[in-house]
Amino acid sequence: MHKDIKIMIELQRYWQNIVSSKKAVDKNNSILAKKVEELDKKQKSLDSLITIIKEQKNKNKQFDLELIEKDEKLKKLRERKLNLTAEKEIKAIDKEITTLEIEVDDIENTSLSMIEELEQSETEHDNLTDEIKTKDTQLKEDKSYINDKNIKENE
């Protein structure tokens, strides 16, 4: 009987070790899950930022094309003005040239603003990429550490 009690006490101690190890493993897995979730959120932010950068680049290309078109139109108007002799036609062309020059200035200003936004987005992209790499490396190290710790606790 005395021997049976000792065995039961020893079994109970083993069971307590198993329960406490399981709690530690669950806690560590929870911590890792939170870190993985945080990393996933950062990756989604990065993906969204990549989409924004692509859109900004496309808008800049559109502005560049529009600017080229307006510049060509201005060049043609100036050439046409040289061949005119009637005062009314010259004034009309001057007015058209002035209007186009204002449009070109507006496009250039908008384009410069877009370029600044693009540069900011690209800087943010680079920072976020670096942060994700760092967190990913840290997560791998944490997983390795926790796995080693769990193995040692279960021995």
mmCIF file of C-alpha atoms in Angstrom:
data_model
loop_
_atom_site.group_PDB
_atom_site.id
_atom_site.type_symbol
_atom_site.label_atom_id
_atom_site.label_comp_id
_atom_site.label_asym_id
_atom_site.label_seq_id
_atom_site.Cartn_x
_atom_site.Cartn_y
_atom_site.Cartn_z
ATOM 1 C CA MET A 1 0.000 0.000 0.000
ATOM 2 C CA HIS A 2 2.785 2.376 0.934
ATOM 3 C CA LYS A 3 4.433 1.644 -2.402
ATOM 4 C CA ASP A 4 1.198 2.426 -4.282
ATOM 5 C CA ILE A 5 0.910 5.809 -2.582
ATOM 6 C CA LYS A 6 4.479 6.686 -3.553
ATOM 7 C CA ILE A 7 3.715 5.747 -7.162
ATOM 8 C CA MET A 8 0.548 7.846 -7.136
ATOM 9 C CA ILE A 9 2.398 10.836 -5.695
ATOM 10 C CA GLU A 10 5.111 10.441 -8.323
ATOM 11 C CA LEU A 11 2.496 10.194 -11.081
ATOM 12 C CA GLN A 12 0.763 13.281 -9.761
ATOM 13 C CA ARG A 13 4.073 15.177 -9.842
ATOM 14 C CA TYR A 14 4.623 14.091 -13.468
ATOM 15 C CA TRP A 15 1.109 15.183 -14.331
ATOM 16 C CA GLN A 16 1.680 18.599 -12.753
ATOM 17 C CA ASN A 17 4.886 18.960 -14.793
ATOM 18 C CA ILE A 18 2.972 18.062 -17.947
ATOM 19 C CA VAL A 19 0.207 20.575 -17.198
ATOM 20 C CA SER A 20 2.664 23.346 -16.375
ATOM 21 C CA SER A 21 4.704 22.592 -19.532
ATOM 22 C CA LYS A 22 1.539 22.642 -21.620
ATOM 23 C CA LYS A 23 0.593 26.030 -20.166
ATOM 24 C CA ALA A 24 4.068 27.374 -20.979
ATOM 25 C CA VAL A 25 3.870 26.014 -24.538
ATOM 26 C CA ASP A 26 0.399 27.505 -25.012
ATOM 27 C CA LYS A 27 1.577 30.866 -23.701
ATOM 28 C CA ASN A 28 4.607 30.838 -25.999
ATOM 29 C CA ASN A 29 2.465 29.821 -28.976
ATOM 30 C CA SER A 30 0.088 32.673 -28.173
ATOM 31 C CA ILE A 31 2.974 35.130 -28.142
ATOM 32 C CA LEU A 32 4.220 33.797 -31.468
ATOM 33 C CA ALA A 33 0.722 33.975 -32.957
ATOM 34 C CA LYS A 34 0.469 37.655 -31.985
ATOM 35 C CA LYS A 35 3.832 38.372 -33.575
ATOM 36 C CA VAL A 36 2.812 36.545 -36.753
ATOM 37 C CA GLU A 37 -0.437 38.538 -36.829
ATOM 38 C CA GLU A 38 1.483 41.796 -36.394
ATOM 39 C CA LEU A 39 3.845 40.808 -39.197
ATOM 40 C CA ASP A 40 0.880 39.961 -41.447
ATOM 41 C CA LYS A 41 -0.623 43.399 -40.791
ATOM 42 C CA LYS A 42 2.666 45.061 -41.711
ATOM 43 C CA GLN A 43 2.825 42.971 -44.902
ATOM 44 C CA LYS A 44 -0.726 44.023 -45.832
ATOM 45 C CA SER A 45 0.253 47.654 -45.254
ATOM 46 C CA LEU A 46 3.257 47.139 -47.492
ATOM 47 C CA ASP A 47 1.112 45.555 -50.213
ATOM 48 C CA SER A 48 -1.298 48.472 -50.005
ATOM 49 C CA LEU A 49 1.581 50.929 -50.210
ATOM 50 C CA ILE A 50 2.951 49.146 -53.288
ATOM 51 C CA THR A 51 -0.440 49.581 -54.962
ATOM 52 C CA ILE A 52 -0.477 53.277 -54.065
ATOM 53 C CA ILE A 53 3.027 53.739 -55.474
ATOM 54 C CA LYS A 54 2.008 52.069 -58.744
ATOM 55 C CA GLU A 55 -1.025 54.352 -58.991
ATOM 56 C CA GLN A 56 1.124 57.410 -58.312
ATOM 57 C CA LYS A 57 3.598 56.380 -61.005
ATOM 58 C CA ASN A 58 0.759 55.884 -63.481
ATOM 59 C CA LYS A 59 -0.644 59.336 -62.683
ATOM 60 C CA ASN A 60 2.807 60.847 -63.160
ATOM 61 C CA LYS A 61 3.076 59.180 -66.559
ATOM 62 C CA GLN A 62 -0.334 60.599 -67.500
ATOM 63 C CA PHE A 63 0.787 64.073 -66.448
ATOM 64 C CA ASP A 64 3.985 63.688 -68.459
ATOM 65 C CA LEU A 65 2.038 62.671 -71.551
ATOM 66 C CA GLU A 66 -0.393 65.538 -71.086
ATOM 67 C CA LEU A 67 2.515 67.927 -70.641
ATOM 68 C CA ILE A 68 4.173 66.712 -73.843
ATOM 69 C CA GLU A 69 0.888 67.139 -75.703
ATOM 70 C CA LYS A 70 0.418 70.698 -74.417
ATOM 71 C CA ASP A 71 4.040 71.615 -75.200
ATOM 72 C CA GLU A 72 3.624 70.380 -78.763
ATOM 73 C CA LYS A 73 0.423 72.360 -79.111
ATOM 74 C CA LEU A 74 2.185 75.476 -77.782
ATOM 75 C CA LYS A 75 5.012 75.001 -80.255
ATOM 76 C CA LYS A 76 2.553 74.721 -83.164
ATOM 77 C CA LEU A 77 0.651 77.807 -82.021
ATOM 78 C CA ARG A 78 3.854 79.845 -81.772
ATOM 79 C CA GLU A 79 4.910 78.723 -85.249
ATOM 80 C CA ARG A 80 1.471 79.572 -86.611
ATOM 81 C CA LYS A 81 1.622 82.988 -84.942
ATOM 82 C CA LEU A 82 4.778 83.833 -86.883
ATOM 83 C CA ASN A 83 2.864 83.438 -90.174
ATOM 84 C CA LEU A 84 -0.105 85.592 -89.132
ATOM 85 C CA THR A 85 -0.563 89.207 -90.129
ATOM 86 C CA ALA A 86 -4.088 90.034 -88.946
ATOM 87 C CA GLU A 87 -4.201 91.679 -85.515
ATOM 88 C CA LYS A 88 -7.347 89.781 -84.408
ATOM 89 C CA GLU A 89 -5.808 86.416 -85.259
ATOM 90 C CA ILE A 90 -2.589 87.300 -83.418
ATOM 91 C CA LYS A 91 -4.559 88.321 -80.305
ATOM 92 C CA ALA A 92 -6.619 85.145 -80.466
ATOM 93 C CA ILE A 93 -3.472 83.014 -80.751
ATOM 94 C CA ASP A 94 -1.828 84.982 -77.916
ATOM 95 C CA LYS A 95 -4.858 84.310 -75.738
ATOM 96 C CA GLU A 96 -4.746 80.616 -76.626
ATOM 97 C CA ILE A 97 -0.995 80.500 -75.905
ATOM 98 C CA THR A 98 -1.508 82.198 -72.537
ATOM 99 C CA THR A 99 -4.257 79.738 -71.629
ATOM 100 C CA LEU A 100 -2.057 76.791 -72.605
ATOM 101 C CA GLU A 101 0.897 78.193 -70.658
ATOM 102 C CA ILE A 102 -1.294 78.436 -67.548
ATOM 103 C CA GLU A 103 -2.447 74.849 -68.083
ATOM 104 C CA VAL A 104 1.174 73.721 -68.515
ATOM 105 C CA ASP A 105 2.144 75.503 -65.268
ATOM 106 C CA ASP A 106 -0.750 73.824 -63.451
ATOM 107 C CA ILE A 107 0.240 70.424 -64.813
ATOM 108 C CA GLU A 108 3.883 70.976 -63.865
ATOM 109 C CA ASN A 109 2.935 72.039 -60.326
ATOM 110 C CA THR A 110 0.605 69.079 -59.923
ATOM 111 C CA SER A 111 3.265 66.761 -61.321
ATOM 112 C CA LEU A 112 5.876 68.121 -58.893
ATOM 113 C CA SER A 113 3.464 67.616 -56.026
ATOM 114 C CA MET A 114 2.820 64.059 -57.183
ATOM 115 C CA ILE A 115 6.563 63.397 -57.424
ATOM 116 C CA GLU A 116 7.005 64.591 -53.830
ATOM 117 C CA GLU A 117 4.170 62.301 -52.695
ATOM 118 C CA LEU A 118 5.733 59.440 -54.628
ATOM 119 C CA GLU A 119 9.103 60.037 -52.975
ATOM 120 C CA GLN A 120 7.436 60.029 -49.551
ATOM 121 C CA SER A 121 5.599 56.814 -50.384
ATOM 122 C CA GLU A 122 8.800 55.181 -51.590
ATOM 123 C CA THR A 123 10.607 56.233 -48.413
ATOM 124 C CA GLU A 124 7.748 54.830 -46.349
ATOM 125 C CA HIS A 125 7.919 51.655 -48.460
ATOM 126 C CA ASP A 126 11.647 51.277 -47.785
ATOM 127 C CA ASN A 127 11.180 51.848 -44.051
ATOM 128 C CA LEU A 128 8.297 49.384 -43.873
ATOM 129 C CA THR A 129 10.263 46.796 -45.845
ATOM 130 C CA ASP A 130 13.187 47.130 -43.443
ATOM 131 C CA GLU A 131 10.847 46.881 -40.459
ATOM 132 C CA ILE A 132 9.220 43.737 -41.867
ATOM 133 C CA LYS A 133 12.613 42.132 -42.495
ATOM 134 C CA THR A 134 13.687 42.934 -38.941
ATOM 135 C CA LYS A 135 10.450 41.616 -37.430
ATOM 136 C CA ASP A 136 10.594 38.497 -39.604
ATOM 137 C CA THR A 137 14.156 37.784 -38.471
ATOM 138 C CA GLN A 138 13.160 38.399 -34.855
ATOM 139 C CA LEU A 139 10.146 36.101 -35.246
ATOM 140 C CA LYS A 140 12.332 33.288 -36.596
ATOM 141 C CA GLU A 141 14.741 33.744 -33.702
ATOM 142 C CA ASP A 142 11.852 33.760 -31.219
ATOM 143 C CA LYS A 143 10.392 30.577 -32.726
ATOM 144 C CA SER A 144 13.750 28.849 -32.520
ATOM 145 C CA TYR A 145 14.270 30.005 -28.926
ATOM 146 C CA ILE A 146 10.780 28.939 -27.865
ATOM 147 C CA ASN A 147 11.104 25.570 -29.555
ATOM 148 C CA ASP A 148 14.433 24.977 -27.811
ATOM 149 C CA LYS A 149 12.931 26.122 -24.510
ATOM 150 C CA ASN A 150 9.917 23.822 -24.941
ATOM 151 C CA ILE A 151 12.159 20.885 -25.717
ATOM 152 C CA LYS A 152 14.293 21.538 -22.619
ATOM 153 C CA GLU A 153 11.218 21.887 -20.406
ATOM 154 C CA ASN A 154 9.789 18.629 -21.709
ATOM 155 C CA GLU A 155 12.952 16.650 -21.019
#
